[in-house]
mmCIF file of C-alpha atoms in Angstrom:
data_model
loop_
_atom_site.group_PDB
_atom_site.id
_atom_site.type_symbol
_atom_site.label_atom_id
_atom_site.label_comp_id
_atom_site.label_asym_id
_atom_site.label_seq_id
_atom_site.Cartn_x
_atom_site.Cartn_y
_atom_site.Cartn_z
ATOM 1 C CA UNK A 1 -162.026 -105.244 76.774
ATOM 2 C CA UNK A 2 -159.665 -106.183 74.226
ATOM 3 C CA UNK A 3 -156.660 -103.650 72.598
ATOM 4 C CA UNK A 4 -156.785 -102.545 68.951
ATOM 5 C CA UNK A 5 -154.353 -104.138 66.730
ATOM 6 C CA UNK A 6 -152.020 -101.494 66.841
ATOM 7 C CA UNK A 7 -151.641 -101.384 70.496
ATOM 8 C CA UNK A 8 -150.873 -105.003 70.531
ATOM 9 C CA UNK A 9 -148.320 -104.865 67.994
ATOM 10 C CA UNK A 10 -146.566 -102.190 69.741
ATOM 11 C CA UNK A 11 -146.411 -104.171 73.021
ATOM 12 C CA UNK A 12 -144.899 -107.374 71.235
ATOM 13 C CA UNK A 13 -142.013 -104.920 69.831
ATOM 14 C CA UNK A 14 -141.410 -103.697 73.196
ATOM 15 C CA UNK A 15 -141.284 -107.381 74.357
ATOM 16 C CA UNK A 16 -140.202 -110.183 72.393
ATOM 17 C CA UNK A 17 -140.557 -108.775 69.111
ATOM 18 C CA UNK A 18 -137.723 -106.798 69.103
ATOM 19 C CA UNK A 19 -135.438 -109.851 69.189
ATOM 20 C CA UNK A 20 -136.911 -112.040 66.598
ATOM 21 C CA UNK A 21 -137.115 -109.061 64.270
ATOM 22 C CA UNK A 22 -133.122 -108.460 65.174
ATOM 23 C CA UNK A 23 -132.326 -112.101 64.258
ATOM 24 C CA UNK A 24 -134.039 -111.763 61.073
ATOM 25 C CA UNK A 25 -131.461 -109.030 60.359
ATOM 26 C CA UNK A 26 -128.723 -110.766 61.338
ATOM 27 C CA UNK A 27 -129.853 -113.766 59.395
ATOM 28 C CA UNK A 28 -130.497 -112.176 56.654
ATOM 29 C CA UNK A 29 -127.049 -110.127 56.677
ATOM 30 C CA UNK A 30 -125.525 -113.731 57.339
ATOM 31 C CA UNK A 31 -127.190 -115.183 54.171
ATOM 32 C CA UNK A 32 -126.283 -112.615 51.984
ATOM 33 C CA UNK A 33 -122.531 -112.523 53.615
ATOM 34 C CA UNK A 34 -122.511 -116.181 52.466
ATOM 35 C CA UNK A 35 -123.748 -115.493 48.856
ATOM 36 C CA UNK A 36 -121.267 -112.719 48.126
ATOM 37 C CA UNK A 37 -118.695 -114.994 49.767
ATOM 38 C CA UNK A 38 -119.241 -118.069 47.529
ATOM 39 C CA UNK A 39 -119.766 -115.793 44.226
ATOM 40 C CA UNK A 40 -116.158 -114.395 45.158
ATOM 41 C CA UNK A 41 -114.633 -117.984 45.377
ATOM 42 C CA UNK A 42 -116.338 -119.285 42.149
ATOM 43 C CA UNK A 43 -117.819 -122.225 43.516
ATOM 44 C CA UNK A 44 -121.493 -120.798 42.812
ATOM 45 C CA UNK A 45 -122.624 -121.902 39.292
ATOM 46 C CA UNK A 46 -125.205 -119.539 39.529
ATOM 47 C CA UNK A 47 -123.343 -116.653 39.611
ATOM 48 C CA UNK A 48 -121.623 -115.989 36.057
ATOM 49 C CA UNK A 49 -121.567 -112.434 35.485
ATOM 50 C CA UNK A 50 -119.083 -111.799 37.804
ATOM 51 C CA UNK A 51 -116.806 -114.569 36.892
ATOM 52 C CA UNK A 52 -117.569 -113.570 32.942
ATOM 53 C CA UNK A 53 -116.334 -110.096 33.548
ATOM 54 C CA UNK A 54 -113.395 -110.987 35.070
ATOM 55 C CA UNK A 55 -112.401 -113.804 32.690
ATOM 56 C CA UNK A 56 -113.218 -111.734 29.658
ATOM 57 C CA UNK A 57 -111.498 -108.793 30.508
ATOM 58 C CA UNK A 58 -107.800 -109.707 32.311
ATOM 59 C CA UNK A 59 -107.601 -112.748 29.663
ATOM 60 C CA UNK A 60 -107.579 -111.154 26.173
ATOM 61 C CA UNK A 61 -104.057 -108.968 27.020
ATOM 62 C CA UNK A 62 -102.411 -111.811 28.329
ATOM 63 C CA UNK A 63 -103.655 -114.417 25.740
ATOM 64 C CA UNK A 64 -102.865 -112.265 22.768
ATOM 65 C CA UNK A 65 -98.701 -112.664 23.455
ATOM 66 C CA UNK A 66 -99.306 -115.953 24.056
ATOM 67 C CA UNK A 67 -100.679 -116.924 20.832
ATOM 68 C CA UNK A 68 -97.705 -114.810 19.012
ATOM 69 C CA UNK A 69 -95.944 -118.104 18.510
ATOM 70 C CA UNK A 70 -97.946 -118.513 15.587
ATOM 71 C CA UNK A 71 -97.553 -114.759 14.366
ATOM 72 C CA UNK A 72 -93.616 -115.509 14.579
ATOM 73 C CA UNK A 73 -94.092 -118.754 12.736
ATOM 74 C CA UNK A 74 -95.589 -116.842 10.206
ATOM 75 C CA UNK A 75 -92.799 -113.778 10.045
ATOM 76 C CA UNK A 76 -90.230 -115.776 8.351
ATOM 77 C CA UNK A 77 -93.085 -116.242 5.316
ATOM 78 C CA UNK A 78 -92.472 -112.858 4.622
ATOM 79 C CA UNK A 79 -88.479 -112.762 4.560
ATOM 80 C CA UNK A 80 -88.851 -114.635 1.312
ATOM 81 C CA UNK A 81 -89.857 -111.849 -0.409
ATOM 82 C CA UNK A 82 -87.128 -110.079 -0.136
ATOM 83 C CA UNK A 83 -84.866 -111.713 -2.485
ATOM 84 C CA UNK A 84 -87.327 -110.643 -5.447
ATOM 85 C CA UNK A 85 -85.413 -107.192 -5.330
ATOM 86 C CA UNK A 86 -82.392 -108.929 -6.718
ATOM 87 C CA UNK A 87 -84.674 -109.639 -9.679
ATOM 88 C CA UNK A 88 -84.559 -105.901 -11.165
ATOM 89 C CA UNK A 89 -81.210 -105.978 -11.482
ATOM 90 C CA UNK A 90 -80.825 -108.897 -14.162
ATOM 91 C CA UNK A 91 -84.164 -106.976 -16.050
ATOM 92 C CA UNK A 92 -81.539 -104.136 -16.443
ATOM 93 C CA UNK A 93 -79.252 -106.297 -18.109
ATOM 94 C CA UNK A 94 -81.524 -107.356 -20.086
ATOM 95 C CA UNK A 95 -82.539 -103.480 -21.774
ATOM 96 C CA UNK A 96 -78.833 -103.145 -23.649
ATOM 97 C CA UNK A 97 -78.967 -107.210 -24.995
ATOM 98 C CA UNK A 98 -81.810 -105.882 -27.676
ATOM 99 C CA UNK A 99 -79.767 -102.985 -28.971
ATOM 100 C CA UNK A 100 -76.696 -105.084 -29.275
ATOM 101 C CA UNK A 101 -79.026 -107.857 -31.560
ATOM 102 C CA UNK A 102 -80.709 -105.147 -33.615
ATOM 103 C CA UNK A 103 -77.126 -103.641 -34.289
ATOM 104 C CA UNK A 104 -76.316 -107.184 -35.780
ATOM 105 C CA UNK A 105 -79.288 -107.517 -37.851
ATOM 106 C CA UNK A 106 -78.701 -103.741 -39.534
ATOM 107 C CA UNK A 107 -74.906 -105.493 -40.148
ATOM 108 C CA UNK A 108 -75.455 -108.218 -42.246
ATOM 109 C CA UNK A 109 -77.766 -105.780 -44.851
ATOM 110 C CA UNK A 110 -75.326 -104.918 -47.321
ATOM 111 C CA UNK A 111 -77.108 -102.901 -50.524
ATOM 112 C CA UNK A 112 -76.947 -105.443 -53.541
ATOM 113 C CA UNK A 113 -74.521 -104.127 -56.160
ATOM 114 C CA UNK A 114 -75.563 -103.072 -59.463
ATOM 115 C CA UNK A 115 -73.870 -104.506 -62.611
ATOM 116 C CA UNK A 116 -72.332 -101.964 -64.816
ATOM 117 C CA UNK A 117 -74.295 -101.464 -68.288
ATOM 118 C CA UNK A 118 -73.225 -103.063 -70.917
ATOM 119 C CA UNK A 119 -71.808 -100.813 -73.924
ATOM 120 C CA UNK A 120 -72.692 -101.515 -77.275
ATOM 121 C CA UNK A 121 -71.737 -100.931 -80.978
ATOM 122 C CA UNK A 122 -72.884 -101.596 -84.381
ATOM 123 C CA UNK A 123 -71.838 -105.233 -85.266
ATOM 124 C CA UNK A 124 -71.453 -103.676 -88.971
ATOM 125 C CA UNK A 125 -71.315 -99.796 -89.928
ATOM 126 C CA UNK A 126 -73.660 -98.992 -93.131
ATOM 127 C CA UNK A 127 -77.206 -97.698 -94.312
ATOM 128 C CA UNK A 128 -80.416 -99.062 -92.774
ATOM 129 C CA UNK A 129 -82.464 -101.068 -95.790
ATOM 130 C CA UNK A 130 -85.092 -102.328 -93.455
ATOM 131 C CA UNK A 131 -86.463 -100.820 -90.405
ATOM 132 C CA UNK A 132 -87.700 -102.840 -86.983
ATOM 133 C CA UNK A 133 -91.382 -103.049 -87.690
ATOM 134 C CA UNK A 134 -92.815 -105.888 -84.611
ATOM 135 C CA UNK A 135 -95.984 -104.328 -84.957
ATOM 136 C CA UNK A 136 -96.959 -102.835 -88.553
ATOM 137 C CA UNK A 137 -96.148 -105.458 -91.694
ATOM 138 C CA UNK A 138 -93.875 -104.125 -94.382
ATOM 139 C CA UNK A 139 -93.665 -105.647 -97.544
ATOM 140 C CA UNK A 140 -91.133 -108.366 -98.145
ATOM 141 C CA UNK A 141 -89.651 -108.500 -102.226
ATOM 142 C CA UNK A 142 -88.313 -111.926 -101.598
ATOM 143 C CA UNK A 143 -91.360 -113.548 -99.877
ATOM 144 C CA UNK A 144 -93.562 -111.347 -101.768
ATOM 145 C CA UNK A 145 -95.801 -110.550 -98.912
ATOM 146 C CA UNK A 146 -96.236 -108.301 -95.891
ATOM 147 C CA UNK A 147 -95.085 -109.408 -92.731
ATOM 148 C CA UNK A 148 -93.571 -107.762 -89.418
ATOM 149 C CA UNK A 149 -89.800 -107.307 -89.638
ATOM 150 C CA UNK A 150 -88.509 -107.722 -85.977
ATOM 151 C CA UNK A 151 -84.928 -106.667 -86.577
ATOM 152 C CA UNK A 152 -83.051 -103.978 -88.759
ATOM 153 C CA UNK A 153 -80.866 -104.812 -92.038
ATOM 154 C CA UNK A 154 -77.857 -103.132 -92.194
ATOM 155 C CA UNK A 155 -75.929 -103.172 -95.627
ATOM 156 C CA UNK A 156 -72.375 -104.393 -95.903
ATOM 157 C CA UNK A 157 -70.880 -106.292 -98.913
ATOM 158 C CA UNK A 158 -70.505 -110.157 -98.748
ATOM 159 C CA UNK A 159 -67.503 -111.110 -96.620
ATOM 160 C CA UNK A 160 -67.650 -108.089 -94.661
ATOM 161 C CA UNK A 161 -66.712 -108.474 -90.903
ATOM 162 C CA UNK A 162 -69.667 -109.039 -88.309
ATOM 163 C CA UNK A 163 -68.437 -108.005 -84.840
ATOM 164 C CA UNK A 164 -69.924 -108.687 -81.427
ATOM 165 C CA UNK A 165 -72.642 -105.707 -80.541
ATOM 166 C CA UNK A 166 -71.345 -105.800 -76.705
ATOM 167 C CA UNK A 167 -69.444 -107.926 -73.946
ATOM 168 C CA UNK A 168 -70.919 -111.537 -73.760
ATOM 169 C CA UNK A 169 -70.907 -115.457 -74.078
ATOM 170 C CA UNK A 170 -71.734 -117.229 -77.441
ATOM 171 C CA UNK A 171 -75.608 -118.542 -76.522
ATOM 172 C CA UNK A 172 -76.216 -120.971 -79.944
ATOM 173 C CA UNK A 173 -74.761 -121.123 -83.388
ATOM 174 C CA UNK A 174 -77.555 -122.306 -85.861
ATOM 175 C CA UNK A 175 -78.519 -122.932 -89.389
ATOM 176 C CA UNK A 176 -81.785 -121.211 -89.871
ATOM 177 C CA UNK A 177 -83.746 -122.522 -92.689
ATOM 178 C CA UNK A 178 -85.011 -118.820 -93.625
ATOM 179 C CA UNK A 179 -82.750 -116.777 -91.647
ATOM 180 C CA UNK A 180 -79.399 -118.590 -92.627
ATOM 181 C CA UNK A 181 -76.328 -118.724 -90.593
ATOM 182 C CA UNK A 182 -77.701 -117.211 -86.779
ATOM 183 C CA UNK A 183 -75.392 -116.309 -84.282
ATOM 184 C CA UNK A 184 -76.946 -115.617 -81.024
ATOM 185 C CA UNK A 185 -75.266 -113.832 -77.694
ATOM 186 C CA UNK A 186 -76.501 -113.334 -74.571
ATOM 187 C CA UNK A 187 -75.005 -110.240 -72.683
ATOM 188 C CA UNK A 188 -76.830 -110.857 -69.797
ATOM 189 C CA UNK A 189 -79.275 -108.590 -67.580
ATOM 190 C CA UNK A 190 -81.970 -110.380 -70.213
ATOM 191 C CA UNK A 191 -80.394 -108.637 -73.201
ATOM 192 C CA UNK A 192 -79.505 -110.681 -76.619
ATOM 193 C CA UNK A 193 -78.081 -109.791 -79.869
ATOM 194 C CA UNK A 194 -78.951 -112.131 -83.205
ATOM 195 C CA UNK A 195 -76.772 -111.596 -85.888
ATOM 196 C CA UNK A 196 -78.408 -113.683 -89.245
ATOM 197 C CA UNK A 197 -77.269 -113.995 -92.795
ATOM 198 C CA UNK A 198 -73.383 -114.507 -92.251
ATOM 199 C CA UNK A 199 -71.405 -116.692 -93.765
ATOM 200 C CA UNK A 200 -72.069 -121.181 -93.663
ATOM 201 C CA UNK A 201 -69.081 -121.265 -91.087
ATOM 202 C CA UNK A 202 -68.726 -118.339 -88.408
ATOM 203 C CA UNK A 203 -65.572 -117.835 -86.074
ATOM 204 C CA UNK A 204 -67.336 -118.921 -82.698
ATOM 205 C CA UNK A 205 -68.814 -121.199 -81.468
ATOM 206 C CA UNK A 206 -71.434 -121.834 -78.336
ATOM 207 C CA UNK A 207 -69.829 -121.172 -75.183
ATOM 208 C CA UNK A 208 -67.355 -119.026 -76.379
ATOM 209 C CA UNK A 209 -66.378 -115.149 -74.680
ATOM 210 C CA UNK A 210 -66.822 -112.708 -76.642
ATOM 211 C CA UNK A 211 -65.624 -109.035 -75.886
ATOM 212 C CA UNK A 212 -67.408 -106.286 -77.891
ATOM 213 C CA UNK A 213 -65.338 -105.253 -81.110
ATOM 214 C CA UNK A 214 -64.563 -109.252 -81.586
ATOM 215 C CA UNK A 215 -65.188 -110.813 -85.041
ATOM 216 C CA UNK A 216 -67.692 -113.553 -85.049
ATOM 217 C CA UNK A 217 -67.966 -114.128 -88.806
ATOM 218 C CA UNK A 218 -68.520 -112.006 -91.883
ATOM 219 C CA UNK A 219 -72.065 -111.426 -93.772
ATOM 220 C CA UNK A 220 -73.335 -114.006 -96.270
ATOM 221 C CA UNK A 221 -76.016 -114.809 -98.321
ATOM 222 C CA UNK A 222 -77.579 -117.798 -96.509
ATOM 223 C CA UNK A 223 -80.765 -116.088 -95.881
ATOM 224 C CA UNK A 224 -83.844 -117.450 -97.776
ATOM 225 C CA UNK A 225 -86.420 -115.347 -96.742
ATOM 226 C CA UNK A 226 -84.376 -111.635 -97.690
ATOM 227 C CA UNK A 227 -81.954 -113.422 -100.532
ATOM 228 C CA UNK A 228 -83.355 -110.439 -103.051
ATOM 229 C CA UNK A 229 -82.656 -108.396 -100.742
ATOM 230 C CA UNK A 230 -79.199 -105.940 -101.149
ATOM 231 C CA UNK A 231 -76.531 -107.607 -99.111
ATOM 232 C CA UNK A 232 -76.900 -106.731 -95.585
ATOM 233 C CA UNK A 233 -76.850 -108.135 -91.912
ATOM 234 C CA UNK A 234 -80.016 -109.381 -90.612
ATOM 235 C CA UNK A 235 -79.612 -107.704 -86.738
ATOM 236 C CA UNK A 236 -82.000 -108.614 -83.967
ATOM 237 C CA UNK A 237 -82.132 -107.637 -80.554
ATOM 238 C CA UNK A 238 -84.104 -108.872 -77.924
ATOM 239 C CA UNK A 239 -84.309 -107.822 -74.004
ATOM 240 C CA UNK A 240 -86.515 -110.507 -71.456
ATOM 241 C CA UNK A 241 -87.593 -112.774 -74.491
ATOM 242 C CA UNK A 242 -88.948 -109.569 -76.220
ATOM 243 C CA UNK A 243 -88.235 -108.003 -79.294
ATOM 244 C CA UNK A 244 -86.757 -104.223 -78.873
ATOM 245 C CA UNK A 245 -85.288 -102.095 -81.142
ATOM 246 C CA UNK A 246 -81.462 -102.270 -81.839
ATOM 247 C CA UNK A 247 -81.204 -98.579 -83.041
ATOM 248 C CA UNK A 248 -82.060 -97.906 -78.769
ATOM 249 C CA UNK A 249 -79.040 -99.331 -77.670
ATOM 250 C CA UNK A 250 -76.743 -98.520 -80.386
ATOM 251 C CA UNK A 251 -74.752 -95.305 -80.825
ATOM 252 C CA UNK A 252 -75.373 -92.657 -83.475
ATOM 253 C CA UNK A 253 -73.740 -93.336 -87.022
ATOM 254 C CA UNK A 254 -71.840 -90.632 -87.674
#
């Protein structure tokens, strides 16, 4: 009668099977001995992680001086920088230059002088026949008509001296065919002084100085246009080309 399964089993362990299930063991620890063993040496492509970890980890540190070379090839990049500080110190130099130019321009400004105004007399001394009318006609006896009268006619007996109104330079000497014998003198500063009726042949002549006070001729009777007129001195002022009034410059008769 045969043994269960179990009972069999149990005799082969107590016989043979004990040893062929203790060289499986020892095989087994062998084989794995020899795996670990080989992993350890590297020579077991199949086993990266532990080679990785090891690689990875103790390499970084010691590759990171190593590489430096370049860091210190880059260091003396930065030195060059340095020698930009030197730069402020010409920019402070350069704040006092403007004042020094703007103390130059204000220099050379000098305030224009003014000229000293001209003083001015009567070129005759006597009663006024004719006013200065530029704008409203009076009436004329000798051209009987009315026309504007841009001057003033002062009376003074024939051959009486004509003297210069104020400080000047003998403009023109002319033979007006209604005004006569014209003297004209520019005192500058746009002011003029026309002195008509006076004698064929006056004392100056274009060009010449005159000084106020100085004789330039005597009054006449050369003037068409006023010859029934009393004698007088046909006396014109002008200031810019314009006709003004001579009685605004001149100084009170007394």
């Amino acid at each position: 009668m045969k043994k269960p399964w179990t009972e069999r089993a149990g005799d082969f362990m107590a016989g043979k099977g004990f040893y062929i299930v203790l060289f499986l063991c020892v095989a087994a620890i062998g084989i794995s001995g020899y795996y670990l063993f080989s992993s350890l040496n590297g020579s077991d492509p199949a086993a990266p992680v532990a080679g990785t970890a090891q690689v990875t980890v103790t390499p970084t540190p010691s590759a990171a001086p190593s590489v430096n070379p370049s860091a210190s090839a880059a260091a003396p990049s930065v030195s060059p920088v340095k020698p930009a500080i030197p730069s402020a110190s010409p920019k402070a130099s350069e704040t006092p230059a403007p004042s020094a130019s703007a103390s130059a321009v204000a220099t050379p400004a000098p305030t224009p002088t003014k000229s000293v105004a001209t003083v001015y007399t009567w070129p005759v001394k006597g009663d006024i026949l004719q006013v200065y009318s530029p704008d409203q006609q009076v009436f004329s006896t000798t051209m009987d008509d009315w026309r504007t009268h841009p001057g003033i006619d002062i009376a003074a007996e024939a051959g009486a001296q004509v003297k210069a109104a104020g400080n000047g330079t003998v403009e023109s000497v002319e033979q007006d065919y209604f005004m006569g014998t014209t003297v004209t003198i520019d005192h500058g500063n746009g002011v003029k002084s026309v002195y008509a009726n006076l004698t064929e042949i006056p004392t100056v002549k274009a060009g010449d100085t005159v000084s106020v006070g100085d004789i330039i001729g005597s009054v006449g009777s050369t003037a068409k246009a006023e010859s029934l007129s009393a004698s007088h001195l046909h006396f014109e002022m002008t200031n810019s080309g314009a006709y003004v009034d001579p009685a605004d410059y001149l100084p009170e008769l007394h």
